[in-house]
CSV table of C-alpha atoms and ligand atoms in Angstrom, one decimal:
chain,number,residue,atom,x,y,z
F,1,MET,CA,15.7,57.7,11.2
F,2,ASP,CA,18.6,60.1,10.7
F,3,ARG,CA,18.6,62.7,8.0
F,4,ILE,CA,21.2,65.1,6.7
F,5,VAL,CA,20.5,68.8,6.2
F,6,VAL,CA,22.7,70.7,3.8
F,7,HIS,CA,22.6,74.5,3.5
F,8,GLY,CA,24.0,74.9,-0.1
F,9,GLY,CA,26.2,77.5,-1.5
F,10,ALA,CA,29.4,77.2,0.5
F,11,ARG,CA,32.6,77.0,-1.6
F,12,LEU,CA,34.5,73.9,-0.3
F,13,GLU,CA,38.2,74.3,0.3
F,14,GLY,CA,40.9,72.5,2.3
F,15,THR,CA,42.3,69.0,2.7
F,16,VAL,CA,40.6,65.9,4.0
F,17,THR,CA,41.8,62.3,4.4
F,18,VAL,CA,39.6,59.5,3.0
F,19,SER,CA,38.7,56.4,5.0
F,20,GLY,CA,39.8,52.9,4.1
F,21,SER,CA,38.0,51.3,1.1
F,22,LYS,CA,34.7,49.7,2.1
F,23,ASN,CA,34.7,47.3,-0.8
F,24,SER,CA,38.3,46.2,-0.3
F,25,THR,CA,37.6,45.7,3.4
F,26,LEU,CA,34.6,43.4,2.8
F,27,ALA,CA,36.6,41.1,0.6
F,28,LEU,CA,39.6,41.1,2.9
F,29,MET,CA,37.3,40.3,5.9
F,30,ALA,CA,36.1,37.2,4.0
F,31,SER,CA,39.6,36.2,3.0
F,32,ALA,CA,40.5,36.0,6.7
F,33,LEU,CA,38.4,32.8,6.8
F,34,LEU,CA,41.0,31.2,4.6
F,35,ALA,CA,43.9,31.7,7.0
F,36,GLU,CA,45.1,29.9,10.1
F,37,GLY,CA,45.6,32.3,12.9
F,38,GLU,CA,44.6,36.0,13.2
F,39,THR,CA,44.3,38.5,10.4
F,40,VAL,CA,44.7,42.2,11.4
F,41,LEU,CA,43.3,44.9,9.1
F,42,HIS,CA,44.3,48.5,9.7
F,43,ASN,CA,42.5,51.6,8.2
F,44,VAL,CA,39.1,49.9,8.2
F,45,PRO,CA,36.2,52.3,7.7
F,46,ARG,CA,33.6,52.5,10.5
F,47,VAL,CA,30.6,51.9,8.2
F,48,ARG,CA,27.5,49.8,8.4
F,49,ASP,CA,28.5,47.3,5.7
F,50,VAL,CA,31.6,46.5,7.8
F,51,ASP,CA,29.4,46.0,10.8
F,52,THR,CA,27.2,43.7,8.8
F,53,MET,CA,30.2,41.6,7.7
F,54,LEU,CA,31.4,41.4,11.3
F,55,GLN,CA,28.0,40.0,12.2
F,56,ILE,CA,28.3,37.4,9.4
F,57,LEU,CA,31.8,36.3,10.6
F,58,GLY,CA,30.4,36.1,14.1
F,59,ALA,CA,27.6,33.9,12.9
F,60,LEU,CA,30.1,31.6,11.3
F,61,GLY,CA,32.0,31.3,14.6
F,62,ALA,CA,35.0,33.4,13.5
F,63,ARG,CA,36.2,35.7,16.3
F,64,ALA,CA,36.1,39.1,14.7
F,65,ARG,CA,36.3,42.3,16.7
F,66,TRP,CA,37.5,45.9,16.7
F,67,ASP,CA,40.9,46.4,18.3
F,68,GLU,CA,40.7,47.8,21.8
F,69,LYS,CA,43.3,50.6,21.1
F,70,ASP,CA,42.7,51.5,17.4
F,71,ALA,CA,39.1,52.2,16.3
F,72,HIS,CA,40.0,51.4,12.7
F,73,THR,CA,41.7,48.1,13.2
F,74,LEU,CA,39.9,44.8,13.0
F,75,ARG,CA,41.2,41.5,14.4
F,76,ILE,CA,39.7,38.3,12.8
F,77,ALA,CA,40.6,34.8,13.8
F,78,GLY,CA,39.8,32.5,10.8
F,79,ARG,CA,38.0,29.9,12.8
F,80,VAL,CA,34.5,28.6,11.8
F,81,THR,CA,32.1,26.6,13.9
F,82,LYS,CA,29.0,26.8,11.8
F,83,PRO,CA,29.6,27.4,8.0
F,84,GLU,CA,26.2,29.1,7.5
F,85,ALA,CA,25.6,32.8,6.8
F,86,PRO,CA,22.0,33.5,7.8
F,87,TYR,CA,19.3,35.1,5.6
F,88,ASP,CA,18.6,38.0,7.9
F,89,LEU,CA,22.2,39.2,7.6
F,90,VAL,CA,22.9,38.4,3.9
F,91,ARG,CA,19.8,40.2,2.8
F,92,LYS,CA,21.2,43.4,4.3
F,93,MET,CA,24.3,43.2,2.2
F,94,ARG,CA,24.9,41.1,-0.9
F,95,ALA,CA,28.7,41.2,-0.4
F,96,SER,CA,28.1,38.7,2.4
F,97,PHE,CA,28.2,36.2,-0.5
F,98,LEU,CA,32.0,36.6,-0.5
F,99,VAL,CA,32.3,34.2,2.4
F,100,LEU,CA,31.1,31.2,0.3
F,101,GLY,CA,34.4,30.7,-1.6
F,102,PRO,CA,36.6,30.7,1.5
F,103,LEU,CA,34.1,28.4,3.4
F,104,VAL,CA,34.0,25.8,0.8
F,105,ALA,CA,37.7,26.0,0.0
F,106,ARG,CA,39.0,25.7,3.6
F,107,PHE,CA,36.2,23.9,5.4
F,108,GLY,CA,34.6,21.9,2.6
F,109,ALA,CA,31.2,23.4,3.1
F,110,GLY,CA,29.4,26.7,3.0
F,111,ARG,CA,25.8,27.7,3.2
F,112,VAL,CA,24.9,31.3,2.4
F,113,SER,CA,21.5,32.7,1.8
F,114,GLU,CA,21.0,33.6,-1.9
F,115,PRO,CA,21.5,37.4,-1.8
F,116,GLY,CA,18.3,39.0,-3.2
F,117,GLY,CA,18.6,41.7,-5.7
F,118,CYS,CA,18.8,45.2,-4.4
F,119,ALA,CA,17.7,48.7,-5.4
F,120,ILE,CA,20.2,49.0,-8.3
F,121,GLY,CA,19.5,45.7,-9.9
F,122,VAL,CA,18.8,41.9,-9.9
F,123,ARG,CA,22.5,41.2,-9.3
F,124,PRO,CA,22.5,37.4,-9.7
F,125,VAL,CA,25.4,35.3,-8.4
F,126,ASP,CA,25.5,32.8,-11.3
F,127,GLN,CA,29.1,33.7,-12.1
F,128,HIS,CA,30.2,33.0,-8.5
F,129,LEU,CA,28.6,29.6,-8.7
F,130,LYS,CA,29.9,28.8,-12.1
F,131,GLY,CA,33.4,29.4,-10.9
F,132,LEU,CA,33.0,27.4,-7.7
F,133,GLU,CA,31.5,24.5,-9.6
F,134,ALA,CA,34.4,24.6,-12.1
F,135,LEU,CA,36.7,24.1,-9.1
F,136,GLY,CA,34.8,21.0,-8.2
F,137,ALA,CA,32.4,22.3,-5.6
F,138,CYS,CA,28.9,20.7,-5.5
F,139,VAL,CA,26.5,23.6,-5.5
F,140,ARG,CA,22.8,23.4,-4.8
F,141,LEU,CA,19.9,25.7,-4.0
F,142,ASP,CA,18.1,24.8,-0.8
F,143,HIS,CA,15.2,26.8,0.5
F,144,GLY,CA,16.7,30.1,-0.6
F,145,TYR,CA,20.2,29.1,0.5
F,146,VAL,CA,23.2,28.3,-1.7
F,147,GLU,CA,25.0,25.3,-0.4
F,148,ALA,CA,28.5,24.5,-1.7
F,149,THR,CA,30.3,21.4,-0.6
F,150,SER,CA,33.6,19.8,-1.6
F,151,ASP,CA,36.0,17.2,-0.4
F,152,GLY,CA,38.9,19.2,-1.8
F,153,LEU,CA,38.7,21.7,-4.6
F,154,GLN,CA,40.7,21.1,-7.8
F,155,GLY,CA,42.3,23.7,-9.9
F,156,ALA,CA,40.5,24.5,-13.1
F,157,ARG,CA,40.1,27.1,-15.9
F,158,VAL,CA,37.2,29.5,-15.2
F,159,VAL,CA,35.9,31.8,-18.0
F,160,PHE,CA,33.6,34.4,-16.6
F,161,ASP,CA,30.7,35.3,-19.0
F,162,LEU,CA,30.9,38.9,-17.8
F,163,ASN,CA,32.9,41.3,-15.7
F,164,THR,CA,32.1,40.6,-12.0
F,165,VAL,CA,34.2,42.1,-9.2
F,166,ASN,CA,32.9,40.0,-6.3
F,167,GLY,CA,32.6,37.0,-8.6
F,168,THR,CA,36.3,37.2,-9.4
F,169,GLN,CA,37.1,37.7,-5.8
F,170,ASN,CA,35.0,34.8,-4.6
F,171,VAL,CA,36.5,32.4,-7.1
F,172,LEU,CA,40.0,33.7,-6.6
F,173,MET,CA,39.8,33.1,-2.8
F,174,ALA,CA,38.6,29.6,-3.4
F,175,ALA,CA,41.3,28.8,-6.0
F,176,THR,CA,44.1,29.7,-3.5
F,177,LEU,CA,43.4,26.4,-1.6
F,178,ALA,CA,42.4,24.3,-4.6
F,179,GLN,CA,44.8,21.5,-5.6
F,180,GLY,CA,46.8,22.4,-8.7
F,181,GLU,CA,46.6,25.4,-11.0
F,182,SER,CA,43.5,27.6,-11.8
F,183,VAL,CA,43.2,30.2,-14.5
F,184,LEU,CA,40.5,32.9,-14.2
F,185,GLU,CA,39.7,34.3,-17.7
F,186,ASN,CA,37.8,37.5,-18.2
F,187,ALA,CA,38.5,38.4,-14.6
F,188,ALA,CA,37.7,41.8,-13.1
F,189,ARG,CA,40.6,44.2,-13.0
F,190,GLU,CA,39.4,46.5,-10.2
F,191,PRO,CA,41.9,47.8,-7.6
F,192,GLU,CA,39.9,45.9,-5.0
F,193,VAL,CA,40.8,42.7,-6.9
F,194,ILE,CA,44.5,43.7,-6.9
F,195,GLU,CA,44.5,44.5,-3.2
F,196,LEU,CA,42.8,41.2,-2.3
F,197,ALA,CA,45.3,39.3,-4.4
F,198,ARG,CA,48.2,41.2,-2.7
F,199,ALA,CA,46.8,40.2,0.7
F,200,LEU,CA,46.3,36.6,-0.3
F,201,VAL,CA,49.9,36.4,-1.5
F,202,ALA,CA,51.1,37.8,1.8
F,203,MET,CA,49.0,34.9,3.4
F,204,GLY,CA,51.1,32.5,1.3
F,205,ALA,CA,48.9,32.2,-1.8
F,206,GLN,CA,50.5,31.9,-5.3
F,207,ILE,CA,48.8,34.3,-7.7
F,208,GLN,CA,49.9,36.0,-10.9
F,209,GLY,CA,48.1,38.4,-13.1
F,210,ALA,CA,45.7,40.2,-10.6
F,211,GLY,CA,44.7,43.4,-12.3
F,212,THR,CA,44.6,41.8,-15.7
F,213,ASP,CA,41.7,39.8,-17.2
F,214,ARG,CA,43.7,36.6,-16.7
F,215,ILE,CA,44.7,35.5,-13.2
F,216,VAL,CA,46.7,32.3,-12.6
F,217,VAL,CA,46.6,30.7,-9.2
F,218,ARG,CA,48.6,27.8,-8.0
F,219,GLY,CA,46.9,26.2,-5.0
F,220,VAL,CA,48.7,25.8,-1.7
F,221,PRO,CA,47.9,23.6,1.3
F,222,GLY,CA,47.2,26.4,3.7
F,223,LEU,CA,47.4,30.2,4.4
F,224,ARG,CA,48.3,32.1,7.5
F,225,GLY,CA,46.9,35.3,9.0
F,226,ILE,CA,48.6,38.6,8.1
F,227,THR,CA,48.5,42.2,9.0
F,228,HIS,CA,47.3,44.4,6.2
F,229,ARG,CA,46.5,48.2,5.8
F,230,VAL,CA,43.4,48.8,3.7
F,231,ALA,CA,43.9,51.2,0.8
F,232,GLY,CA,42.0,54.5,0.8
F,233,ASP,CA,38.5,54.4,-0.6
F,234,ARG,CA,38.6,55.6,-4.2
F,235,ILE,CA,34.9,56.1,-4.5
F,236,GLU,CA,34.8,58.3,-1.3
F,237,ALA,CA,37.7,60.2,-2.8
F,238,GLY,CA,35.8,60.7,-6.0
F,239,THR,CA,32.7,61.8,-4.2
F,240,LEU,CA,34.6,64.4,-2.2
F,241,LEU,CA,36.4,65.7,-5.3
F,242,ALA,CA,33.0,66.0,-7.1
F,243,ALA,CA,31.8,68.1,-4.1
F,244,GLY,CA,34.8,70.3,-4.6
F,245,VAL,CA,34.0,70.8,-8.3
F,246,ILE,CA,30.3,71.5,-7.9
F,247,THR,CA,31.0,74.1,-5.3
F,248,ARG,CA,33.7,75.7,-7.5
F,249,GLY,CA,36.1,75.1,-4.7
F,250,ASP,CA,39.7,73.9,-4.0
F,251,VAL,CA,39.7,70.5,-2.4
F,252,THR,CA,42.5,68.1,-1.7
F,253,VAL,CA,41.9,64.5,-0.7
F,254,GLU,CA,44.7,62.5,0.9
F,255,GLY,CA,45.2,58.8,1.6
F,256,VAL,CA,44.3,57.3,-1.8
F,257,GLU,CA,46.4,56.4,-4.9
F,258,PRO,CA,45.3,58.6,-7.8
F,259,GLU,CA,45.5,55.8,-10.4
F,260,ALA,CA,42.7,54.0,-8.6
F,261,LEU,CA,40.3,56.6,-9.8
F,262,GLU,CA,42.1,57.9,-12.9
F,263,THR,CA,39.1,57.8,-15.2
F,264,THR,CA,37.1,59.8,-12.7
F,265,LEU,CA,39.9,62.4,-12.6
F,266,GLU,CA,39.9,62.5,-16.4
F,267,LYS,CA,36.1,63.2,-16.4
F,268,LEU,CA,36.6,66.0,-13.9
F,269,ARG,CA,39.3,67.5,-16.1
F,270,GLU,CA,36.9,67.3,-19.1
F,271,THR,CA,34.4,69.5,-17.1
F,272,GLY,CA,37.2,72.1,-16.9
F,273,ALA,CA,38.4,71.4,-13.4
F,274,LEU,CA,42.1,71.6,-12.6
F,275,VAL,CA,43.3,68.3,-11.2
F,276,GLU,CA,46.7,67.8,-9.7
F,277,VAL,CA,47.9,64.4,-8.4
F,278,GLY,CA,50.7,63.4,-6.0
F,279,SER,CA,51.6,60.4,-3.9
F,280,GLU,CA,48.4,59.4,-2.1
F,281,ARG,CA,46.9,62.9,-2.8
F,282,ILE,CA,44.6,64.6,-5.4
F,283,ARG,CA,43.7,68.3,-5.6
F,284,VAL,CA,40.8,69.7,-7.7
F,285,ARG,CA,40.1,73.4,-8.3
F,286,ALA,CA,37.1,74.6,-10.3
F,287,GLU,CA,35.9,78.1,-11.3
F,288,GLY,CA,32.7,78.8,-13.1
F,289,ALA,CA,30.2,76.3,-14.3
F,290,PRO,CA,31.5,72.9,-15.5
F,291,ARG,CA,31.5,72.0,-19.1
F,292,ALA,CA,29.0,69.4,-20.4
F,293,ILE,CA,30.6,66.0,-21.0
F,294,ARG,CA,29.7,62.4,-22.0
F,295,VAL,CA,29.9,59.8,-19.2
F,296,VAL,CA,29.8,56.0,-19.9
F,297,THR,CA,30.3,53.7,-16.9
F,298,ALA,CA,32.3,50.6,-17.5
F,299,PRO,CA,34.3,48.0,-15.6
F,300,TYR,CA,37.7,49.2,-14.5
F,301,PRO,CA,39.7,50.9,-15.9
F,302,GLY,CA,36.5,52.5,-17.3
F,303,LEU,CA,34.5,55.0,-15.3
F,304,ALA,CA,33.3,53.4,-12.1
F,305,THR,CA,29.6,52.9,-12.0
F,306,ASP,CA,29.9,53.9,-8.3
F,307,MET,CA,30.8,57.4,-9.4
F,308,GLN,CA,27.9,57.9,-11.9
F,309,ALA,CA,25.4,59.6,-9.5
F,310,GLN,CA,28.0,62.0,-8.1
F,311,LEU,CA,29.2,63.0,-11.6
F,312,MET,CA,25.6,63.4,-12.8
F,313,ALA,CA,25.0,65.8,-9.9
F,314,VAL,CA,27.9,67.9,-11.1
F,315,LEU,CA,26.6,67.9,-14.7
F,316,THR,CA,23.1,69.2,-13.7
F,317,LEU,CA,24.8,72.6,-13.4
F,318,ALA,CA,27.0,72.3,-16.5
F,319,GLN,CA,27.0,74.7,-19.5
F,320,GLY,CA,25.1,72.6,-22.2
F,321,SER,CA,23.8,69.1,-22.3
F,322,SER,CA,25.6,66.0,-21.1
F,323,VAL,CA,24.8,62.3,-21.6
F,324,VAL,CA,25.3,59.8,-18.8
F,325,THR,CA,25.1,56.1,-19.8
F,326,GLU,CA,25.0,53.4,-17.2
F,327,THR,CA,26.2,50.1,-18.7
F,328,VAL,CA,26.9,48.0,-15.5
F,329,PHE,CA,23.6,48.0,-13.5
F,330,GLU,CA,20.1,48.0,-15.0
F,331,ASN,CA,18.5,50.4,-12.5
F,332,ARG,CA,21.0,52.9,-11.3
F,333,PHE,CA,19.2,56.1,-12.0
F,334,MET,CA,17.1,56.4,-8.9
F,335,HIS,CA,18.8,59.6,-8.0
F,336,VAL,CA,17.3,61.2,-11.2
F,337,PRO,CA,13.8,61.9,-9.9
F,338,GLU,CA,15.3,63.3,-6.7
F,339,LEU,CA,17.6,65.6,-8.7
F,340,GLN,CA,14.6,66.6,-10.8
F,341,ARG,CA,12.9,67.7,-7.5
F,342,MET,CA,15.8,70.0,-7.0
F,343,GLY,CA,15.3,71.6,-10.4
F,344,ALA,CA,17.6,69.4,-12.5
F,345,ASP,CA,16.6,69.0,-16.2
F,346,ILE,CA,17.2,65.3,-16.9
F,347,ALA,CA,15.5,63.1,-19.5
F,348,LEU,CA,15.9,59.3,-19.2
F,349,ASP,CA,16.1,57.2,-22.3
F,350,GLY,CA,16.8,53.6,-21.4
F,351,ARG,CA,20.4,53.3,-20.1
F,352,SER,CA,21.1,56.9,-20.8
F,353,ALA,CA,20.3,60.1,-19.0
F,354,HIS,CA,20.3,63.4,-21.0
F,355,VAL,CA,21.3,66.1,-18.6
F,356,ARG,CA,20.6,69.6,-19.7
F,357,GLY,CA,22.6,72.0,-17.5
F,358,VAL,CA,20.6,74.6,-15.5
F,359,THR,CA,21.9,77.7,-13.9
F,360,SER,CA,20.9,76.7,-10.4
F,361,LEU,CA,19.4,74.0,-8.2
F,362,SER,CA,16.9,74.6,-5.5
F,363,ALA,CA,16.9,72.8,-2.1
F,364,ALA,CA,14.2,70.2,-1.6
F,365,PRO,CA,13.5,67.3,0.8
F,366,VAL,CA,14.9,64.3,-1.1
F,367,MET,CA,15.0,60.5,-0.5
F,368,ALA,CA,18.1,58.4,-0.5
F,369,THR,CA,17.5,55.1,-2.2
F,370,ASP,CA,20.9,53.5,-2.4
F,371,LEU,CA,24.4,54.2,-1.3
F,372,ARG,CA,25.8,56.1,-4.2
F,373,ALA,CA,22.5,57.8,-5.2
F,374,SER,CA,22.5,59.3,-1.7
F,375,ALA,CA,26.0,60.5,-2.2
F,376,GLY,CA,25.0,62.1,-5.5
F,377,LEU,CA,22.1,63.9,-3.7
F,378,ILE,CA,24.5,65.3,-1.1
F,379,VAL,CA,26.8,66.5,-3.8
F,380,ALA,CA,23.9,68.3,-5.5
F,381,ALA,CA,22.7,69.7,-2.2
F,382,LEU,CA,26.0,71.4,-1.6
F,383,ALA,CA,25.4,73.7,-4.6
F,384,ALA,CA,21.6,74.0,-4.2
F,385,GLU,CA,20.0,77.3,-3.0
F,386,GLY,CA,18.5,76.7,0.5
F,387,ASP,CA,18.3,73.8,2.9
F,388,THR,CA,18.1,70.3,1.4
F,389,THR,CA,17.1,67.5,3.6
F,390,VAL,CA,18.3,64.0,2.6
F,391,ASN,CA,16.2,61.4,4.3
F,392,ARG,CA,17.1,57.7,4.9
F,393,VAL,CA,20.7,58.5,5.6
F,394,TYR,CA,21.4,55.0,6.7
F,395,HIS,CA,22.0,54.3,3.0
F,396,ILE,CA,24.9,56.7,3.1
F,397,ASP,CA,26.2,55.3,6.4
F,398,ARG,CA,26.6,51.9,4.7
F,399,GLY,CA,29.7,53.2,2.8
F,400,TYR,CA,30.8,56.6,4.1
F,401,GLU,CA,32.2,57.2,7.5
F,402,ARG,CA,30.9,60.4,9.0
F,403,ILE,CA,30.5,62.0,5.6
F,404,GLU,CA,29.0,65.2,7.1
F,405,GLU,CA,32.1,65.7,9.3
F,406,LYS,CA,34.4,65.3,6.3
F,407,LEU,CA,32.4,67.8,4.3
F,408,ARG,CA,32.1,70.2,7.2
F,409,SER,CA,35.9,70.2,7.6
F,410,LEU,CA,36.0,71.5,4.0
F,411,GLY,CA,33.5,74.4,4.8
F,412,ALA,CA,30.2,72.8,4.0
F,413,GLU,CA,27.2,73.9,6.0
F,414,ILE,CA,25.9,70.4,6.8
F,415,ARG,CA,24.4,68.7,9.8
F,416,ARG,CA,22.9,65.3,10.8
F,417,GLU,CA,19.5,65.3,12.5
F,418,ALA,CA,18.3,62.3,14.4
D,1,EPZ,C1,31.0,45.4,-6.7
D,1,EPZ,O1,29.8,44.7,-6.6
D,1,EPZ,C2,30.9,46.5,-5.7
D,1,EPZ,N1,30.6,46.0,-4.4
D,1,EPZ,C3,29.8,47.5,-6.2
D,1,EPZ,O2,29.8,48.6,-5.3
D,1,EPZ,C4,30.2,48.0,-7.6
D,1,EPZ,O3,29.1,48.8,-8.0
D,1,EPZ,C5,30.3,46.8,-8.5
D,1,EPZ,O4,31.3,45.9,-8.0
D,1,EPZ,C6,30.8,47.2,-9.9
D,1,EPZ,O5,32.0,47.9,-9.8
D,1,EPZ,C7,31.5,45.4,-3.6
D,1,EPZ,O6,32.6,45.2,-4.0
D,1,EPZ,C8,31.0,45.0,-2.2
D,1,EPZ,P1,29.5,42.9,-10.1
D,1,EPZ,P2,29.6,43.3,-7.4
D,1,EPZ,O7,29.5,41.5,-9.8
D,1,EPZ,O8,30.9,42.6,-7.4
D,1,EPZ,C9,26.2,41.2,-12.9
D,1,EPZ,C10,28.9,50.2,-3.8
D,1,EPZ,O9,28.2,51.1,-4.0
D,1,EPZ,N2,26.5,39.9,-12.3
D,1,EPZ,O10,30.8,43.5,-10.7
D,1,EPZ,O11,28.4,42.6,-6.8
D,1,EPZ,C11,25.5,42.2,-12.0
D,1,EPZ,O12,24.1,42.0,-11.9
D,1,EPZ,C12,28.7,48.8,-4.5
D,1,EPZ,O13,30.0,50.2,-3.1
D,1,EPZ,C13,25.9,38.8,-12.9
D,1,EPZ,O14,25.1,38.8,-13.8
D,1,EPZ,O15,29.2,43.8,-8.8
D,1,EPZ,C14,25.9,43.5,-12.5
D,1,EPZ,O16,25.0,43.9,-13.5
D,1,EPZ,C15,27.4,48.9,-5.3
D,1,EPZ,N3,26.2,37.6,-12.3
D,1,EPZ,C16,27.3,43.3,-13.2
D,1,EPZ,O17,27.4,41.9,-13.3
D,1,EPZ,C17,27.0,37.4,-11.3
D,1,EPZ,O18,27.3,36.3,-10.8
D,1,EPZ,C18,28.4,43.8,-12.3
D,1,EPZ,O19,28.3,43.3,-11.1
D,1,EPZ,C19,27.7,38.6,-10.8
D,1,EPZ,C20,27.4,39.8,-11.3
């Protein structure tokens, strides 16, 4: 089982290009099931979650493979021979559930294992099912599988009870082939929703309002495959910028639009970092200890919950006490005990973590528990005195392509050990 060893203390500086967005890629891969013909995705990150989705598409009978010439290009033929996504794959990645909407919309049937909860929370799919049922799908639970059938979805008004990114994406994809007009109220506004809608429109869908909380879709008889370049990963960008700040360095990330992580940049500015933005590039410079700040995660355009652990790592070395409040997931503080092992002074109080800044962190063997918690531990390790070993690095590999190489190119002393 791989682990990453970081010798902390190096000041990061230089420029690095982020990979394509993992979360956009997963939704775009599912959307290929809606289209006749081949969908080509460029700038796809080579991460484990994408491999898992490739296996899911394969299990459905869709021919999905990496391009022979370009290692970051996927080719997906939207054909399905068996509309069932098996438990052993879905349990590895709950985003597999994103195939249900396309399956029932295009093929009239989909059977996907109910994704269990995961480390960060129960993460039910009730909103996905509420939307599909509103569009006329017949949904039933059968031996741990969700089965959705329909002999033709009908446009409808769907009001989500809460903000759900994948729920919005699943229902949006289904609505593109429903007969008539659908209105998605209280829709998620994340950049990944906007990017998916853009790709669906390129496929021939009729969608207005993506990026607002009200999306209007006019169903069409069919969609055709497209070529699409995946946007840069805004969370990977935020992670690399946090690494620049905690090491009091000078780091530029390229290949991502700044407004996709504007609130993260605002928070980094509040800590005293200098943040400059340009077209598809962001530069941070930090000197001295960060200032203590208040962080509250929220649906977009609020601070991304996926950036919470990485910002907390920075704040463990702040001057003064910060408060970090997690409002999206109910159990997303598993990085806290590991940071405490490194000398961080953090007290948990329900959904808030009170982070009292210390003057230094000390290296320790730590355990990765989920994708972004592990990223937070790596950020902390970059500033800790000594060699930190982050175990169970497969969590990181789910969403970051060769994170150690990107950080090493910025001057980090970091290596992967098998
Ligand atoms: C997406 O997950 C991302 N994953 C997550 O990133 C991200 O943390 C999350 O959005 C929030 O931004 C992908 O896009 C693949 P939600 P998603 O539905 O869509 C509750 C990462 O690290 N909820 O917006 O599954 C849910 O329990 C991952 O890259 C319901 O109650 O998240 C959670 O508390 C982690 N019922 C809240 O809503 C539902 O039907 C937000 O979840 C759906 C969600």
